[in-house]
mmCIF file of C-alpha atoms in Angstrom:
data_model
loop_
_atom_site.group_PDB
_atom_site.id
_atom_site.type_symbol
_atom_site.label_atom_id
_atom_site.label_comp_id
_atom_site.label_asym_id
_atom_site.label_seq_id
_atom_site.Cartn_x
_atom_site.Cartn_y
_atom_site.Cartn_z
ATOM 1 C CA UNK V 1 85.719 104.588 60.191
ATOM 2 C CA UNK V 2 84.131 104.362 56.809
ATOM 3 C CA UNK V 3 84.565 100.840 55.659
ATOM 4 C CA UNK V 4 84.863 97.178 56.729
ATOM 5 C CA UNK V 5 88.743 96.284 57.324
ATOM 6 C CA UNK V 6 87.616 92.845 56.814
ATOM 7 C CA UNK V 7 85.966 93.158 53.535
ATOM 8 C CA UNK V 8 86.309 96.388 52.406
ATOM 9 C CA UNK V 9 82.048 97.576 52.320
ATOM 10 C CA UNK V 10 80.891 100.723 53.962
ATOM 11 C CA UNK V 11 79.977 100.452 57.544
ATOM 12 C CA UNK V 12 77.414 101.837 59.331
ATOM 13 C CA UNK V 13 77.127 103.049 63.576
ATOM 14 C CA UNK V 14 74.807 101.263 65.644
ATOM 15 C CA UNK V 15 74.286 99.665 67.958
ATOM 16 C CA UNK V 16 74.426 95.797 67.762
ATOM 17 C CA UNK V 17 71.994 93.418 69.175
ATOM 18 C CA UNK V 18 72.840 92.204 72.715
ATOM 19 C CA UNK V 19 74.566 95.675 73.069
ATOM 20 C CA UNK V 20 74.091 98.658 74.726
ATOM 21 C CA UNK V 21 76.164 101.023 72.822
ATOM 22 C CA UNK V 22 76.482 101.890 69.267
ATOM 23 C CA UNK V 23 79.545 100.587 67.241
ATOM 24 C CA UNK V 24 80.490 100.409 63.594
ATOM 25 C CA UNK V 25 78.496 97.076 62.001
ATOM 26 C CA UNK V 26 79.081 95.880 58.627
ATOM 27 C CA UNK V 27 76.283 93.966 57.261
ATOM 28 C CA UNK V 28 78.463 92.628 54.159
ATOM 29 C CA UNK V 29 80.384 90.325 56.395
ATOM 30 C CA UNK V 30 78.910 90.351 59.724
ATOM 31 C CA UNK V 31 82.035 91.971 61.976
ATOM 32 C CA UNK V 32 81.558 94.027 64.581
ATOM 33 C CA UNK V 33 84.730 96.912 64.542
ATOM 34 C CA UNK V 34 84.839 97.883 68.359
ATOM 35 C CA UNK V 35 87.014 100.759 69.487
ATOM 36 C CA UNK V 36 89.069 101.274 73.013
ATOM 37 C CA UNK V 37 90.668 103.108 74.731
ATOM 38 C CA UNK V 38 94.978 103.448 74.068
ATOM 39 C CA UNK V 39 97.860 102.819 76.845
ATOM 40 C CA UNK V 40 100.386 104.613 76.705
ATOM 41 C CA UNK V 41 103.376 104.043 78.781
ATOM 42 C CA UNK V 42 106.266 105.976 80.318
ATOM 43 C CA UNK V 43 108.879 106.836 83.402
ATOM 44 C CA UNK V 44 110.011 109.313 85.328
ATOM 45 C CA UNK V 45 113.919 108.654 85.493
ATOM 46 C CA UNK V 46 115.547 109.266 88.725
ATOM 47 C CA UNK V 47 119.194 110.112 88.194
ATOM 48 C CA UNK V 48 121.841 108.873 91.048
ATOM 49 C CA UNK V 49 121.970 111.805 92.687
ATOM 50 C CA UNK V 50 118.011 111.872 92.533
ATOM 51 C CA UNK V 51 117.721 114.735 89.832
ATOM 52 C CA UNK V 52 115.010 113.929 87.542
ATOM 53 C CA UNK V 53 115.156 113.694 83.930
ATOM 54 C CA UNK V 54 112.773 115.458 82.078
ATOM 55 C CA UNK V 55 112.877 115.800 77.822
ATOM 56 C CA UNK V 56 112.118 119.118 75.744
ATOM 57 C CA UNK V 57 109.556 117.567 72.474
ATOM 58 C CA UNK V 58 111.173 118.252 69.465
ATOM 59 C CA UNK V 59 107.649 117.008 67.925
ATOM 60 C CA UNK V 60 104.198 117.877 67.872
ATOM 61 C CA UNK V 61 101.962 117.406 69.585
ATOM 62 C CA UNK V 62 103.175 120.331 72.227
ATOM 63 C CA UNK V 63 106.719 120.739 70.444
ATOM 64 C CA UNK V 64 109.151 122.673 72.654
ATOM 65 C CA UNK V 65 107.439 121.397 75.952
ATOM 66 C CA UNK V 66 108.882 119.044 78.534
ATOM 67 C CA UNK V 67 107.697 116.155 79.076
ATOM 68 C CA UNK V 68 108.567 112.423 81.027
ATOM 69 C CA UNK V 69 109.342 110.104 78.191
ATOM 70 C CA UNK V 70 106.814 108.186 77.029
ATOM 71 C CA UNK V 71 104.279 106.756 73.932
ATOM 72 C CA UNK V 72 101.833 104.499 72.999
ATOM 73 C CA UNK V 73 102.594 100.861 73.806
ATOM 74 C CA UNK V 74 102.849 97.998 71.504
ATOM 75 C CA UNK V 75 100.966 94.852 70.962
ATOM 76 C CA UNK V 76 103.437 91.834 71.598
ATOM 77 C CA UNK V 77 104.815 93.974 74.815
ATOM 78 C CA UNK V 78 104.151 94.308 78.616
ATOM 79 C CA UNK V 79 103.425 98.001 80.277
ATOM 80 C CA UNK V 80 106.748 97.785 81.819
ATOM 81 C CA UNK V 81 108.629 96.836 78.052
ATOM 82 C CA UNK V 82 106.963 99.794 76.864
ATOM 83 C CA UNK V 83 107.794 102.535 79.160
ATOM 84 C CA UNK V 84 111.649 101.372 79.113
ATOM 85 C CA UNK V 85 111.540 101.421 75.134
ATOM 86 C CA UNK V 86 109.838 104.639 75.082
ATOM 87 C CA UNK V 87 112.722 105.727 77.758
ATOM 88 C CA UNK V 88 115.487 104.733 75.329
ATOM 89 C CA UNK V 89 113.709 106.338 72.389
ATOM 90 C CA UNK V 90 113.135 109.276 73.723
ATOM 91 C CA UNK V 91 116.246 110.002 75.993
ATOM 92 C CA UNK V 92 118.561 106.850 75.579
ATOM 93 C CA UNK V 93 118.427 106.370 79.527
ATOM 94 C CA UNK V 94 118.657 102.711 80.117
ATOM 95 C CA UNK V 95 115.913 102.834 82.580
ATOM 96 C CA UNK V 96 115.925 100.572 86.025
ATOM 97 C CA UNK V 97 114.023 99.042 88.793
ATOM 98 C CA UNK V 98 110.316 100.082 87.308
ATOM 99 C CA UNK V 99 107.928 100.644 90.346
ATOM 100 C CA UNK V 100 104.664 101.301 89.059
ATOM 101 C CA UNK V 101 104.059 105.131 89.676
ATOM 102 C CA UNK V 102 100.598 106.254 88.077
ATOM 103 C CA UNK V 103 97.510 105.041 86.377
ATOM 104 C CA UNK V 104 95.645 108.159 84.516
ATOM 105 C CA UNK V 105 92.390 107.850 82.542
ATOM 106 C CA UNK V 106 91.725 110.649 80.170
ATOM 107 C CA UNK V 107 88.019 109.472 79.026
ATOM 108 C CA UNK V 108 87.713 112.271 76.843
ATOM 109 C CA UNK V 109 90.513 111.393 74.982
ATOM 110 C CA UNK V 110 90.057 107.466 75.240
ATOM 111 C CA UNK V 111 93.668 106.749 76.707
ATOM 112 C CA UNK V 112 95.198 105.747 79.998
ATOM 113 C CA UNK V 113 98.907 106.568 80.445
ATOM 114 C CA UNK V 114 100.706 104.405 83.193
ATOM 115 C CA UNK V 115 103.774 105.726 84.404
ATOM 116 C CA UNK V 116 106.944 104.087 85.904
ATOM 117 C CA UNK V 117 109.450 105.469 88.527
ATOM 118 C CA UNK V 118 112.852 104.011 86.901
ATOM 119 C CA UNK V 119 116.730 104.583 88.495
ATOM 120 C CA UNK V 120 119.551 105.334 86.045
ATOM 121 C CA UNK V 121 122.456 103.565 86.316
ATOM 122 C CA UNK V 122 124.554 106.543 85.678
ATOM 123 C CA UNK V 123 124.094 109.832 84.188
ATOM 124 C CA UNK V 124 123.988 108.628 80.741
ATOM 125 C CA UNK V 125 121.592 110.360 78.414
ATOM 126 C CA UNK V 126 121.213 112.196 74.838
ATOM 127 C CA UNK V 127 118.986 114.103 72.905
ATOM 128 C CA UNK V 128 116.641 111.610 70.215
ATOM 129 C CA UNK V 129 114.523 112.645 66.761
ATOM 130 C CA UNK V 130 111.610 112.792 69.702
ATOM 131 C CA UNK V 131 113.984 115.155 71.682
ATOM 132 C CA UNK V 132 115.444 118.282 71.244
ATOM 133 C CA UNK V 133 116.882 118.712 74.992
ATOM 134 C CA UNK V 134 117.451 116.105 77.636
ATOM 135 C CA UNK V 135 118.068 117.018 81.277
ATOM 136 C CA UNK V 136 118.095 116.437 84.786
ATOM 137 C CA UNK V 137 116.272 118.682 87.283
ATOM 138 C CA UNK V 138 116.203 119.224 90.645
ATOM 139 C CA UNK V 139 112.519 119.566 92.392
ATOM 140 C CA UNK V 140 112.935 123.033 92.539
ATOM 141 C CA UNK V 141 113.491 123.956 89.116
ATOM 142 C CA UNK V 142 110.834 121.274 87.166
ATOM 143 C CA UNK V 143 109.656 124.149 84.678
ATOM 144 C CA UNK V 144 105.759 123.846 85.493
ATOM 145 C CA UNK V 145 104.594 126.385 83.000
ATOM 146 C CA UNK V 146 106.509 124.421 80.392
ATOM 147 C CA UNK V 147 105.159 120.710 80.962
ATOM 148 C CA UNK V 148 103.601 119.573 77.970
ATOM 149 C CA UNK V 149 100.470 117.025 79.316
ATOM 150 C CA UNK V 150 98.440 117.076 82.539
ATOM 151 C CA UNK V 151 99.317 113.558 83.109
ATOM 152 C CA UNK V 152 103.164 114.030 83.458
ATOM 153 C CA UNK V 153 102.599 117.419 85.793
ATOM 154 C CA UNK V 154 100.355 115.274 88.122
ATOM 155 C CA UNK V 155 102.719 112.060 88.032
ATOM 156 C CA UNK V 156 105.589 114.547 88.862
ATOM 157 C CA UNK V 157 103.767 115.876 91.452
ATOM 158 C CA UNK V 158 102.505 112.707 93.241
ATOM 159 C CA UNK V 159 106.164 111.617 93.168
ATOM 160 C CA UNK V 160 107.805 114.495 94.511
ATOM 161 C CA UNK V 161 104.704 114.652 97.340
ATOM 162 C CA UNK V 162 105.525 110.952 98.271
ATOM 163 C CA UNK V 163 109.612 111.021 97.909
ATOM 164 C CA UNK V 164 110.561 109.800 101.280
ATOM 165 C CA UNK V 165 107.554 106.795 101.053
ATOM 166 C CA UNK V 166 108.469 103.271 100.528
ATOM 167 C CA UNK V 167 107.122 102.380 98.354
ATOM 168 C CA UNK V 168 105.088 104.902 96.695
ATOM 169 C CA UNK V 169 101.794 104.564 96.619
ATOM 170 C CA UNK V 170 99.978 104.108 93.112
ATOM 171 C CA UNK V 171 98.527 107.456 91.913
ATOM 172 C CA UNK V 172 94.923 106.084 90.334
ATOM 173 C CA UNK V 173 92.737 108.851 89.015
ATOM 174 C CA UNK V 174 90.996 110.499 86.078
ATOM 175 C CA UNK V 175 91.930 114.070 83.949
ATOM 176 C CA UNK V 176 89.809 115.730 81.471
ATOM 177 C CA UNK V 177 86.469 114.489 83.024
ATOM 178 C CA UNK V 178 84.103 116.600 80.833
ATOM 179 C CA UNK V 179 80.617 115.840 79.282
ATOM 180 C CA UNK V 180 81.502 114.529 76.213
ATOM 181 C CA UNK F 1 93.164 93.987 58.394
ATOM 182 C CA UNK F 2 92.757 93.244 54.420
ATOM 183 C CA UNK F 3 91.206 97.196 53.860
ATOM 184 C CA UNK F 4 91.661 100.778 54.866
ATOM 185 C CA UNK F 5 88.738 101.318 57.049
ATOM 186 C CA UNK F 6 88.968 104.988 55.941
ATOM 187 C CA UNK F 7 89.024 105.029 52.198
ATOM 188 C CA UNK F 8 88.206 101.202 51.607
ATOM 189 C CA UNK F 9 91.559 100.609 49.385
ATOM 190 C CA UNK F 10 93.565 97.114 50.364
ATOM 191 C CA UNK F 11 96.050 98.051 52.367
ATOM 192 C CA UNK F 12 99.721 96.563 52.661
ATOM 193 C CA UNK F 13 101.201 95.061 55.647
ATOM 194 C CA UNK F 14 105.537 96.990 56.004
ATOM 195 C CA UNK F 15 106.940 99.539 57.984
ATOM 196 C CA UNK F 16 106.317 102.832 57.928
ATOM 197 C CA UNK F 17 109.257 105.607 57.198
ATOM 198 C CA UNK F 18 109.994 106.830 60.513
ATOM 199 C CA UNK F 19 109.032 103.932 61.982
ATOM 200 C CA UNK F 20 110.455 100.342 63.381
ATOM 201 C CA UNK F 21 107.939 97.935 63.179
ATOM 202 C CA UNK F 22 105.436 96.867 60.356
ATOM 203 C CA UNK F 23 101.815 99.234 59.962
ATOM 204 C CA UNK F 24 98.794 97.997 58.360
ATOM 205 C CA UNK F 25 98.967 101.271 55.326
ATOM 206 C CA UNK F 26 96.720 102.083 53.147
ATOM 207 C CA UNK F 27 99.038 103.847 49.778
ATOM 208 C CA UNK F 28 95.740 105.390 48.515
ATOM 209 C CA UNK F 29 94.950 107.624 51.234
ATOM 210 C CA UNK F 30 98.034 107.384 53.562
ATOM 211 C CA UNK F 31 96.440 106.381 56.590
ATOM 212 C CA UNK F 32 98.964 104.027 59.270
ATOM 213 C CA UNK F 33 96.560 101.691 60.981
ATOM 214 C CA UNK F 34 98.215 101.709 64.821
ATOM 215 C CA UNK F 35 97.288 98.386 66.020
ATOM 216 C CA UNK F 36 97.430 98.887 70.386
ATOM 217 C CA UNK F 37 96.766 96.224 73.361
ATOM 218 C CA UNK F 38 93.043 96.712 74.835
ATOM 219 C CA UNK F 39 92.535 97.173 78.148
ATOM 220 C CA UNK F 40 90.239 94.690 80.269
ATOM 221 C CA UNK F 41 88.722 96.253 83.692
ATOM 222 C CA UNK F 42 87.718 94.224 86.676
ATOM 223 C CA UNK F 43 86.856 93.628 90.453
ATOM 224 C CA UNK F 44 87.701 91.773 93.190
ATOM 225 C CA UNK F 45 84.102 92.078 95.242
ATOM 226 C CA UNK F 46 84.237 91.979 99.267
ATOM 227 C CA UNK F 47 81.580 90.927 101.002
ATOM 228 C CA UNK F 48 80.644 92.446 104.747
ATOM 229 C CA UNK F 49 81.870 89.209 105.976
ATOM 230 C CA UNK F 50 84.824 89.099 104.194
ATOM 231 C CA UNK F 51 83.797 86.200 101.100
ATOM 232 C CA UNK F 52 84.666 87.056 98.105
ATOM 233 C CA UNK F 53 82.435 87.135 95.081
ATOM 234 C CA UNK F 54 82.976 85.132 92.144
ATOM 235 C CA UNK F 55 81.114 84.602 88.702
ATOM 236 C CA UNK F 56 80.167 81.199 86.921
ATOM 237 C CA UNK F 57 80.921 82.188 83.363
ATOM 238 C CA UNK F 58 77.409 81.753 80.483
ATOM 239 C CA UNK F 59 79.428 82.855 77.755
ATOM 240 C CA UNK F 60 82.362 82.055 76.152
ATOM 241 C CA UNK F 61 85.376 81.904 76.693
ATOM 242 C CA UNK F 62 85.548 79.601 79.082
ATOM 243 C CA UNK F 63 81.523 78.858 79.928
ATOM 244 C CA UNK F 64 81.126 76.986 82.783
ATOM 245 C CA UNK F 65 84.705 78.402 84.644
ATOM 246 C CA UNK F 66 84.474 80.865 87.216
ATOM 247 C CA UNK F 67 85.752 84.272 87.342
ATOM 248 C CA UNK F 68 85.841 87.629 88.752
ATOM 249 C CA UNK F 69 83.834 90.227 87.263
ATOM 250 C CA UNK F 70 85.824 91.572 84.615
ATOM 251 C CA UNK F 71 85.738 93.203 80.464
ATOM 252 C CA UNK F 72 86.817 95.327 78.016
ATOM 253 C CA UNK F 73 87.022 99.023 78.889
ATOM 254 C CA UNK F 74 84.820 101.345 77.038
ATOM 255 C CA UNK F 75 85.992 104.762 75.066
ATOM 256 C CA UNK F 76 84.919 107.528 76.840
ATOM 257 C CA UNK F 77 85.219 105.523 80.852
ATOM 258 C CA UNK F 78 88.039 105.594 83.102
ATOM 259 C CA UNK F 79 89.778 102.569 84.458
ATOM 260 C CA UNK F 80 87.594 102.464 87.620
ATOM 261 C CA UNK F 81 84.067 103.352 85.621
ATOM 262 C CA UNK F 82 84.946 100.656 83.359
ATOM 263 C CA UNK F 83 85.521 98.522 86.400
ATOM 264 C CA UNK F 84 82.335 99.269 88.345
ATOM 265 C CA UNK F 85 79.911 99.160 85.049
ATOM 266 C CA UNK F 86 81.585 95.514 84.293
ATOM 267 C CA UNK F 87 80.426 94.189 88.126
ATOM 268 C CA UNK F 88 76.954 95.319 87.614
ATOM 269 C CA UNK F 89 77.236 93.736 84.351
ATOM 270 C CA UNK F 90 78.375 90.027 85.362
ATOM 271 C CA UNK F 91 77.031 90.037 88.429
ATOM 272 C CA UNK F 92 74.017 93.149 89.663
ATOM 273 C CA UNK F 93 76.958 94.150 92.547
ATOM 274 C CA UNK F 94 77.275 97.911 93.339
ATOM 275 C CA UNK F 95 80.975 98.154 94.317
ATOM 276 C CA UNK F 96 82.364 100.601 96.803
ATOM 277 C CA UNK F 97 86.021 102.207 96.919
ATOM 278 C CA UNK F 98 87.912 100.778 94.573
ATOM 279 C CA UNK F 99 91.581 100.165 95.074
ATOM 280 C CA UNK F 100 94.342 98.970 92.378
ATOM 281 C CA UNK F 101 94.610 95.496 93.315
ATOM 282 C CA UNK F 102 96.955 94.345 89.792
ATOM 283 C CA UNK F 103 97.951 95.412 86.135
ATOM 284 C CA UNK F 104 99.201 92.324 84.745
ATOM 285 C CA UNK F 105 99.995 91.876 80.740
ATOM 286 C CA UNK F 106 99.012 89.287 78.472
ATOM 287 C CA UNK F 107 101.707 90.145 75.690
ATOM 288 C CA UNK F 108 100.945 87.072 73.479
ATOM 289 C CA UNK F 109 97.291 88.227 73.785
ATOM 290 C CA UNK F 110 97.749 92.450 73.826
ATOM 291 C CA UNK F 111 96.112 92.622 76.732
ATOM 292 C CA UNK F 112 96.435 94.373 79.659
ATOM 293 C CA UNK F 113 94.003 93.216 82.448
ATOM 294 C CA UNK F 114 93.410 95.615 85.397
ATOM 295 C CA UNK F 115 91.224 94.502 88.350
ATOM 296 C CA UNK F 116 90.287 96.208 91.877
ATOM 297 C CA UNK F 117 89.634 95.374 95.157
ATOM 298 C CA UNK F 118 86.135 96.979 96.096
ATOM 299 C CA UNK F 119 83.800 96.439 99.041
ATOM 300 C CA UNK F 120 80.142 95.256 98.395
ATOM 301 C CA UNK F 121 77.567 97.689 100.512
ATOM 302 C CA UNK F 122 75.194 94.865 101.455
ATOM 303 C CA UNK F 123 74.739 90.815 99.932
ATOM 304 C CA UNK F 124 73.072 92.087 96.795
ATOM 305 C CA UNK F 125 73.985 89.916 93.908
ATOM 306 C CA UNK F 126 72.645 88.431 91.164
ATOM 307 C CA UNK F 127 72.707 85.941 87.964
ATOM 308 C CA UNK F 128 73.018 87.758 84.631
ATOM 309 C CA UNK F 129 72.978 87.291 80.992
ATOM 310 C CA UNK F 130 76.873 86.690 81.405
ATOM 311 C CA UNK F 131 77.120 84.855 84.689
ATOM 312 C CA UNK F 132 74.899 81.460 85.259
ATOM 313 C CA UNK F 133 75.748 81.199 88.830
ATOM 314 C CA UNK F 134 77.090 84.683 91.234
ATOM 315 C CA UNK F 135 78.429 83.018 94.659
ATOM 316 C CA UNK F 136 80.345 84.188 97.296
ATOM 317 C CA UNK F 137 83.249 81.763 98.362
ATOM 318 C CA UNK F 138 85.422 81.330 101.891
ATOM 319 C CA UNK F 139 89.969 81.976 101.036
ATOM 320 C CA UNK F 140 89.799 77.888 101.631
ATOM 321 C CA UNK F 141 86.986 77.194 98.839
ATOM 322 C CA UNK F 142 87.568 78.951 95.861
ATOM 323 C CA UNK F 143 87.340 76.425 93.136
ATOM 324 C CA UNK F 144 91.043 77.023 91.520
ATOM 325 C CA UNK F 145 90.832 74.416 89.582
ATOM 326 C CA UNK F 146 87.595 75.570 87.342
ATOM 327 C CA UNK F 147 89.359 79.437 87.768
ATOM 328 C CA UNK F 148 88.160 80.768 83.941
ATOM 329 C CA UNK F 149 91.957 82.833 83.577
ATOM 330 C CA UNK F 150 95.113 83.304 84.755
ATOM 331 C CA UNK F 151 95.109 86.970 85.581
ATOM 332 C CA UNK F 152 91.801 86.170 87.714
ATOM 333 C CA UNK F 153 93.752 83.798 89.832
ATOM 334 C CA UNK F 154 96.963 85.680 89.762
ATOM 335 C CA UNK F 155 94.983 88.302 91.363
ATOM 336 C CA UNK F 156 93.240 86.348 93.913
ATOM 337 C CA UNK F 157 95.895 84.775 95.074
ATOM 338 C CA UNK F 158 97.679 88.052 95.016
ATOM 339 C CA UNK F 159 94.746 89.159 97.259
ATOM 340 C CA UNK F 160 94.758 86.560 99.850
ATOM 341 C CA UNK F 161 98.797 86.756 100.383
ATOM 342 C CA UNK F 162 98.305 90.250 101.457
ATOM 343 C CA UNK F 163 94.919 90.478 102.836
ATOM 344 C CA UNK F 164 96.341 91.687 106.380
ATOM 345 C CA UNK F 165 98.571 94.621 104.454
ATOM 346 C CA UNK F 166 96.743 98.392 103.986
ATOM 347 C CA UNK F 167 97.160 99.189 101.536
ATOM 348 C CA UNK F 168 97.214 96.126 99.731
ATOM 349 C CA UNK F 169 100.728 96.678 97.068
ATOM 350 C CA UNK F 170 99.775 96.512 93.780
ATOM 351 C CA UNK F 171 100.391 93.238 91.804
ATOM 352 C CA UNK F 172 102.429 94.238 88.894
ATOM 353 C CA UNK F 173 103.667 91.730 86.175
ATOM 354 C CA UNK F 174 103.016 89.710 83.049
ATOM 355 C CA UNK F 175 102.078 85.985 81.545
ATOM 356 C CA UNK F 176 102.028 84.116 78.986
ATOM 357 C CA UNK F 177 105.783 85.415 78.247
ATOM 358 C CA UNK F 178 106.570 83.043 75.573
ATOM 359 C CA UNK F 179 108.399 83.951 72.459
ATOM 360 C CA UNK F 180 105.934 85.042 69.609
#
């Protein structure tokens, strides 16, 4: 951030009175621009015969990787609006029954992806601009190697550890915990 | 957003190529603003003898309401750091094991409020430059009627329906679902 969005002056980092960290001030106009942390918001569809459908990224970042669909939600939405859009974007699965699945902070990348176990109705899915392969997988062949973010290998994990639990319990936890 | 806080050139308010819904852009330097709901972090505090702590608002919104210990979540934090650092803030308590207690959306507001359940160590609590009054309150005299928001007593009355169930389910759902 260089300049006010308000008014258009340059901005400068520090921290504002009655603060305790440093944000971007601009003296021009008075407004303080403070910065948080993203959601973003996904599932993990669970086919009828309890395959799970996973999608290959046909865009960066981590092209050619599989991933659980999902993407940054809106403003104007709820968590569970955006991981069903992001399903039908990204794999045209008319997703079901959210239960919330996962909650993962990544504070060195300032996001927190939530992640929703959804049934499909049938086996009804395609390939999107986001998605160069959809498919179904049984636990035993989920390509590991080949997942493209730390927070869909650990939600596909907690899932497939807690399969025969009703309901499964909330997986609540941090990745990427580095000094900054 | 009249500016691009990158380049300082008005920007225009229409939707991106690529894209479905209208972008703050900026045609000088190219730069999409992504406008996202903020996260706000919060506890539920426990006392040893089971009260539960609540917070008589010095600020506004809502001065003078009461309210569980709860604010916007920091870059660089998780969900639970931003938590924990908020209850020290509004009210000196040093909570112990957290656990999800609710994720509930504000879409009219892009919010997304998050609070836990966590157990206070002792009866240490204090006033603040946020809170006027800190008091711990009986199930049968919490004040709902002077409750500052509607997450906060969403999730204490979420609390008290299942205070007998371990672990406690995690409230899941939205307000304020009106049409925009």
């Amino acid at each position: 951030m260089n300049f006010c969005s308000h008014c258009g002056q340059p901005v400068r980092f520090d921290i504002p009175e009655m603060d305790n960290r440093p944000r971007y001030l601009c003296d021009q106009c008075g407004t303080i621009h403070y910065q948080n942390p993203r959601l973003i918001t996904g599932t993990l569809p669970v086919a009828p015969d309890g395959r799970i459908l996973l999608c290959k990224r046909a865009i960066e970042p981590r092209l050619g990787y599989w991933t659980l669909p999902a993407g940054f939600m809106e403003n104007g939405e709820t968590t569970v609006e955006g991981a069903l859009r992001e399903t039908v974007e990204e794999s045209c699965v008319d997703g079901r029954n959210p239960t919330l699945l996962s909650m993962i902070s990544l504070p060195e990348f300032d996001q927190v992806h939530v992640f929703y176990r959804v049934d499909m109705p049938n086996y009804e899915f395609d390939t999107t601009p986001e998605s160069s392969v959809v498919d179904l997988f049984e636990a035993g062949d989920i390509p590991w190697e080949e997942i493209a973010f730390r927070t869909v290998s650990a939600t596909l994990r907690h899932f497939l550890e807690h399969i025969e639990a009703d309901p499964v319990p909330v997986l609540n936890t941090a990745v990427f915990r580095h000094r900054r």
